[in-house]
């Protein structure tokens, strides 16, 4: 038996044989061509075919992992049609009279190298995307499949790396787990693994000779066992069975109240990115939606989504939730969420730059369009509106003025709307310090622990080099959460947590004892958190 360590992406246990996955790559040769126009047509046909494949992958991913996680394939489609990328390929075919495969491979290498050298982590991540779309085009031109046959039996897939398209195309009934040499915890493929509940390890020194060998992926302890002995096999089979039984027991909690052992009621809500995610919320029995990331309506569009498009999306979610609260965060783009048609300038430090509410207040027309849609949707369910990246009382008052303008306009036009709460994200140290004053202006606070942690610790949460130092459990973060809860309650605000820490089961009891009113988590975490809530006595 040999034991290898890696970094865990999803903490499950998988036992089975290894399938060593090799990409269907081949040497791309430079070939001089005589008919330039014919070669450009070959490229254009391949491009159209690649887009067709990505559309099919997107549809498949939406069903399996939801709209938010499927968005990567829309990004790939946009990249295939990017003017700079297309022009480079066409120009190379024309001026150098080379075959389309060589022009695509060269352009892909050039763009990938360019992105990887950038300081911005978002653009660094695009290096893998441009490589993926280039490989897809070359695969279409050479008429070969991009994903190999995994066989008939369920397997643990081992590979140097996996592109999102490869992960989605794999038969989930046959995919027990995956192990890769490369990749990051924030990559699209890692996000897909977590969404699909597939045990996964990255950063493992893999070997091709493992193909066909029995293995165990222990996501809990970030270990890979090759040819495990009987004792290890039996021990981890027992652990695996405990996990299965625990999930079955959790299903019995559906329909139960979110109330502590000593009677304190907690709002246990779910985070979503789009209309399609509501099914997951209902399946996991969340009491409401604590974070509807409305920016995905913008990220998935080719141009600014109009009022009617947004209204129909918000209305549908409100109706589907049938009277349960739906907290919609207003547009939060910038930093790692870039939208081409916003024409945002490149910034040295985008996480601290022109983003979220700063864009909305600077471009009131865009903001008012969204507010009109949201306020109209309040007539169809319990909508609450939440504003991100707040740092001052003045910002909140300005927002409330715009909201009143919108309400006045709708009333004059005879357009119905209901009552709605207004709240803010607490995700900057400034908002924590000012929370006593901010609480007088709004109905609720929702603590965004992801940004609050990076701003408080002065650490980029997407910088892999800082992983070992990045500590969301830092006492300073917990003190800030406590201070926010206390100041909110003094002024009658309910206070929730919608960041990643909300789903951290090691802190659930701590948050309950701090007095938090609401926790909003990924749908799959609702039942595990409910179990802890019902077993916790706040007084003790």
PDB file of C-alpha atoms in Angstrom, residues 288-438:
ATOM      1  CA  UNK A 288     -36.205  31.047   2.420  1.00  0.00           C
ATOM      2  CA  UNK A 289     -33.495  32.526   0.216  1.00  0.00           C
ATOM      3  CA  UNK A 290     -30.955  34.619   2.094  1.00  0.00           C
ATOM      4  CA  UNK A 291     -28.819  35.570  -0.904  1.00  0.00           C
ATOM      5  CA  UNK A 292     -29.992  35.749  -4.512  1.00  0.00           C
ATOM      6  CA  UNK A 293     -26.861  36.812  -6.408  1.00  0.00           C
ATOM      7  CA  UNK A 294     -28.548  38.997  -9.015  1.00  0.00           C
ATOM      8  CA  UNK A 295     -25.272  39.723 -10.849  1.00  0.00           C
ATOM      9  CA  UNK A 296     -25.621  36.389 -12.652  1.00  0.00           C
ATOM     10  CA  UNK A 297     -28.482  37.918 -14.646  1.00  0.00           C
ATOM     11  CA  UNK A 298     -25.858  40.350 -15.949  1.00  0.00           C
ATOM     12  CA  UNK A 299     -23.019  37.838 -16.292  1.00  0.00           C
ATOM     13  CA  UNK A 300     -25.184  35.567 -18.453  1.00  0.00           C
ATOM     14  CA  UNK A 301     -26.418  38.369 -20.747  1.00  0.00           C
ATOM     15  CA  UNK A 302     -24.790  39.859 -23.827  1.00  0.00           C
ATOM     16  CA  UNK A 303     -26.033  43.348 -22.912  1.00  0.00           C
ATOM     17  CA  UNK A 304     -27.659  45.093 -19.943  1.00  0.00           C
ATOM     18  CA  UNK A 305     -30.738  43.019 -18.963  1.00  0.00           C
ATOM     19  CA  UNK A 306     -33.798  45.251 -19.249  1.00  0.00           C
ATOM     20  CA  UNK A 307     -36.375  45.866 -16.539  1.00  0.00           C
ATOM     21  CA  UNK A 308     -38.850  43.291 -17.856  1.00  0.00           C
ATOM     22  CA  UNK A 309     -36.250  40.507 -18.065  1.00  0.00           C
ATOM     23  CA  UNK A 310     -35.181  41.139 -14.478  1.00  0.00           C
ATOM     24  CA  UNK A 311     -38.742  41.551 -13.220  1.00  0.00           C
ATOM     25  CA  UNK A 312     -39.783  38.172 -14.648  1.00  0.00           C
ATOM     26  CA  UNK A 313     -36.782  36.463 -12.997  1.00  0.00           C
ATOM     27  CA  UNK A 314     -37.424  38.010  -9.567  1.00  0.00           C
ATOM     28  CA  UNK A 315     -41.184  37.429  -9.868  1.00  0.00           C
ATOM     29  CA  UNK A 316     -40.692  33.764 -10.740  1.00  0.00           C
ATOM     30  CA  UNK A 317     -38.419  33.159  -7.751  1.00  0.00           C
ATOM     31  CA  UNK A 318     -40.818  34.990  -5.413  1.00  0.00           C
ATOM     32  CA  UNK A 319     -43.776  32.965  -6.696  1.00  0.00           C
ATOM     33  CA  UNK A 320     -41.896  29.665  -6.505  1.00  0.00           C
ATOM     34  CA  UNK A 321     -40.925  30.358  -2.905  1.00  0.00           C
ATOM     35  CA  UNK A 322     -44.636  30.804  -2.105  1.00  0.00           C
ATOM     36  CA  UNK A 323     -44.466  33.433   0.611  1.00  0.00           C
ATOM     37  CA  UNK A 324     -41.027  32.503   1.979  1.00  0.00           C
ATOM     38  CA  UNK A 325     -38.562  35.373   2.179  1.00  0.00           C
ATOM     39  CA  UNK A 326     -36.316  36.055  -0.846  1.00  0.00           C
ATOM     40  CA  UNK A 327     -33.370  38.382  -0.139  1.00  0.00           C
ATOM     41  CA  UNK A 328     -32.013  39.739  -3.426  1.00  0.00           C
ATOM     42  CA  UNK A 329     -28.574  41.326  -3.439  1.00  0.00           C
ATOM     43  CA  UNK A 330     -28.370  44.167  -5.933  1.00  0.00           C
ATOM     44  CA  UNK A 331     -25.789  44.090  -8.692  1.00  0.00           C
ATOM     45  CA  UNK A 332     -22.359  43.089  -7.365  1.00  0.00           C
ATOM     46  CA  UNK A 333     -19.897  43.090 -10.252  1.00  0.00           C
ATOM     47  CA  UNK A 334     -16.291  44.178 -10.422  1.00  0.00           C
ATOM     48  CA  UNK A 335     -13.265  42.460  -8.816  1.00  0.00           C
ATOM     49  CA  UNK A 336     -13.395  38.814  -9.999  1.00  0.00           C
ATOM     50  CA  UNK A 337     -16.799  39.244 -11.691  1.00  0.00           C
ATOM     51  CA  UNK A 338     -16.221  41.152 -14.920  1.00  0.00           C
ATOM     52  CA  UNK A 339     -18.913  41.955 -17.495  1.00  0.00           C
ATOM     53  CA  UNK A 340     -17.606  43.086 -20.897  1.00  0.00           C
ATOM     54  CA  UNK A 341     -20.412  45.496 -21.768  1.00  0.00           C
ATOM     55  CA  UNK A 342     -19.881  47.488 -18.554  1.00  0.00           C
ATOM     56  CA  UNK A 343     -16.511  48.547 -20.037  1.00  0.00           C
ATOM     57  CA  UNK A 344     -14.784  48.632 -16.659  1.00  0.00           C
ATOM     58  CA  UNK A 345     -11.197  49.824 -16.653  1.00  0.00           C
ATOM     59  CA  UNK A 346      -8.454  47.435 -15.577  1.00  0.00           C
ATOM     60  CA  UNK A 347      -7.541  48.192 -11.973  1.00  0.00           C
ATOM     61  CA  UNK A 348      -4.416  47.481  -9.977  1.00  0.00           C
ATOM     62  CA  UNK A 349      -6.487  46.317  -7.015  1.00  0.00           C
ATOM     63  CA  UNK A 350      -9.991  45.450  -8.282  1.00  0.00           C
ATOM     64  CA  UNK A 351     -11.186  43.863  -5.012  1.00  0.00           C
ATOM     65  CA  UNK A 352     -10.902  47.333  -3.467  1.00  0.00           C
ATOM     66  CA  UNK A 353     -11.929  49.231  -6.554  1.00  0.00           C
ATOM     67  CA  UNK A 354     -14.901  50.237  -8.660  1.00  0.00           C
ATOM     68  CA  UNK A 355     -17.438  47.535  -7.817  1.00  0.00           C
ATOM     69  CA  UNK A 356     -20.894  46.698  -6.427  1.00  0.00           C
ATOM     70  CA  UNK A 357     -22.828  49.640  -4.931  1.00  0.00           C
ATOM     71  CA  UNK A 358     -20.121  52.055  -6.105  1.00  0.00           C
ATOM     72  CA  UNK A 359     -21.002  51.273  -9.717  1.00  0.00           C
ATOM     73  CA  UNK A 360     -24.744  51.459  -8.973  1.00  0.00           C
ATOM     74  CA  UNK A 361     -24.538  54.895  -7.365  1.00  0.00           C
ATOM     75  CA  UNK A 362     -22.222  56.139 -10.123  1.00  0.00           C
ATOM     76  CA  UNK A 363     -24.524  54.774 -12.864  1.00  0.00           C
ATOM     77  CA  UNK A 364     -28.011  55.432 -11.431  1.00  0.00           C
ATOM     78  CA  UNK A 365     -29.822  54.484 -14.653  1.00  0.00           C
ATOM     79  CA  UNK A 366     -28.610  50.869 -14.357  1.00  0.00           C
ATOM     80  CA  UNK A 367     -29.422  50.866 -10.631  1.00  0.00           C
ATOM     81  CA  UNK A 368     -32.938  52.272 -11.082  1.00  0.00           C
ATOM     82  CA  UNK A 369     -33.739  49.685 -13.754  1.00  0.00           C
ATOM     83  CA  UNK A 370     -32.904  46.903 -11.291  1.00  0.00           C
ATOM     84  CA  UNK A 371     -34.742  48.581  -8.415  1.00  0.00           C
ATOM     85  CA  UNK A 372     -37.880  49.018 -10.528  1.00  0.00           C
ATOM     86  CA  UNK A 373     -37.823  45.303 -11.386  1.00  0.00           C
ATOM     87  CA  UNK A 374     -37.265  44.297  -7.756  1.00  0.00           C
ATOM     88  CA  UNK A 375     -39.900  46.581  -6.297  1.00  0.00           C
ATOM     89  CA  UNK A 376     -42.457  45.439  -8.888  1.00  0.00           C
ATOM     90  CA  UNK A 377     -41.665  41.807  -7.978  1.00  0.00           C
ATOM     91  CA  UNK A 378     -42.456  42.569  -4.320  1.00  0.00           C
ATOM     92  CA  UNK A 379     -46.155  42.401  -5.270  1.00  0.00           C
ATOM     93  CA  UNK A 380     -45.754  38.635  -5.892  1.00  0.00           C
ATOM     94  CA  UNK A 381     -43.977  37.436  -2.760  1.00  0.00           C
ATOM     95  CA  UNK A 382     -41.829  38.421   0.212  1.00  0.00           C
ATOM     96  CA  UNK A 383     -38.962  40.242  -1.449  1.00  0.00           C
ATOM     97  CA  UNK A 384     -36.179  41.913   0.558  1.00  0.00           C
ATOM     98  CA  UNK A 385     -33.532  44.084  -1.117  1.00  0.00           C
ATOM     99  CA  UNK A 386     -29.920  43.991   0.050  1.00  0.00           C
ATOM    100  CA  UNK A 387     -27.109  46.388  -0.928  1.00  0.00           C
ATOM    101  CA  UNK A 388     -23.467  45.197  -1.094  1.00  0.00           C
ATOM    102  CA  UNK A 389     -20.132  46.830  -0.218  1.00  0.00           C
ATOM    103  CA  UNK A 390     -21.533  49.552   2.026  1.00  0.00           C
ATOM    104  CA  UNK A 391     -19.045  51.713   3.926  1.00  0.00           C
ATOM    105  CA  UNK A 392     -21.095  54.722   5.118  1.00  0.00           C
ATOM    106  CA  UNK A 393     -24.443  56.033   6.335  1.00  0.00           C
ATOM    107  CA  UNK A 394     -24.391  58.551   3.470  1.00  0.00           C
ATOM    108  CA  UNK A 395     -24.423  55.739   0.902  1.00  0.00           C
ATOM    109  CA  UNK A 396     -27.463  54.141   2.541  1.00  0.00           C
ATOM    110  CA  UNK A 397     -29.353  57.427   2.633  1.00  0.00           C
ATOM    111  CA  UNK A 398     -28.603  58.055  -1.030  1.00  0.00           C
ATOM    112  CA  UNK A 399     -29.873  54.559  -1.893  1.00  0.00           C
ATOM    113  CA  UNK A 400     -33.077  55.156   0.072  1.00  0.00           C
ATOM    114  CA  UNK A 401     -33.655  58.411  -1.822  1.00  0.00           C
ATOM    115  CA  UNK A 402     -33.389  56.557  -5.143  1.00  0.00           C
ATOM    116  CA  UNK A 403     -35.757  53.852  -3.864  1.00  0.00           C
ATOM    117  CA  UNK A 404     -38.320  56.522  -2.936  1.00  0.00           C
ATOM    118  CA  UNK A 405     -37.977  58.054  -6.419  1.00  0.00           C
ATOM    119  CA  UNK A 406     -38.678  54.654  -7.976  1.00  0.00           C
ATOM    120  CA  UNK A 407     -41.709  54.054  -5.747  1.00  0.00           C
ATOM    121  CA  UNK A 408     -43.091  57.482  -6.659  1.00  0.00           C
ATOM    122  CA  UNK A 409     -42.631  56.762 -10.383  1.00  0.00           C
ATOM    123  CA  UNK A 410     -44.350  53.362 -10.113  1.00  0.00           C
ATOM    124  CA  UNK A 411     -47.259  54.848  -8.167  1.00  0.00           C
ATOM    125  CA  UNK A 412     -47.752  57.558 -10.818  1.00  0.00           C
ATOM    126  CA  UNK A 413     -47.709  54.891 -13.535  1.00  0.00           C
ATOM    127  CA  UNK A 414     -50.276  52.802 -11.681  1.00  0.00           C
ATOM    128  CA  UNK A 415     -47.871  49.872 -11.281  1.00  0.00           C
ATOM    129  CA  UNK A 416     -48.458  47.763  -8.178  1.00  0.00           C
ATOM    130  CA  UNK A 417     -45.805  46.814  -5.657  1.00  0.00           C
ATOM    131  CA  UNK A 418     -45.792  45.360  -2.156  1.00  0.00           C
ATOM    132  CA  UNK A 419     -43.949  46.138   1.050  1.00  0.00           C
ATOM    133  CA  UNK A 420     -40.313  45.083   1.239  1.00  0.00           C
ATOM    134  CA  UNK A 421     -37.426  45.156   3.672  1.00  0.00           C
ATOM    135  CA  UNK A 422     -34.159  46.888   2.889  1.00  0.00           C
ATOM    136  CA  UNK A 423     -30.854  45.720   4.290  1.00  0.00           C
ATOM    137  CA  UNK A 424     -27.120  45.899   3.713  1.00  0.00           C
ATOM    138  CA  UNK A 425     -24.170  43.546   3.443  1.00  0.00           C
ATOM    139  CA  UNK A 426     -21.653  43.920   6.255  1.00  0.00           C
ATOM    140  CA  UNK A 427     -18.457  42.995   4.427  1.00  0.00           C
ATOM    141  CA  UNK A 428     -16.094  45.891   5.061  1.00  0.00           C
ATOM    142  CA  UNK A 429     -14.407  46.789   8.368  1.00  0.00           C
ATOM    143  CA  UNK A 430     -15.874  50.283   7.922  1.00  0.00           C
ATOM    144  CA  UNK A 431     -19.409  48.861   7.956  1.00  0.00           C
ATOM    145  CA  UNK A 432     -18.651  46.927  11.160  1.00  0.00           C
ATOM    146  CA  UNK A 433     -17.290  50.022  12.909  1.00  0.00           C
ATOM    147  CA  UNK A 434     -20.307  52.068  11.749  1.00  0.00           C
ATOM    148  CA  UNK A 435     -22.860  49.281  12.349  1.00  0.00           C
ATOM    149  CA  UNK A 436     -24.448  51.114  15.316  1.00  0.00           C
ATOM    150  CA  UNK A 437     -25.337  54.046  13.015  1.00  0.00           C
ATOM    151  CA  UNK A 438     -26.108  51.934   9.946  1.00  0.00           C
TER     152      UNK A 438
END
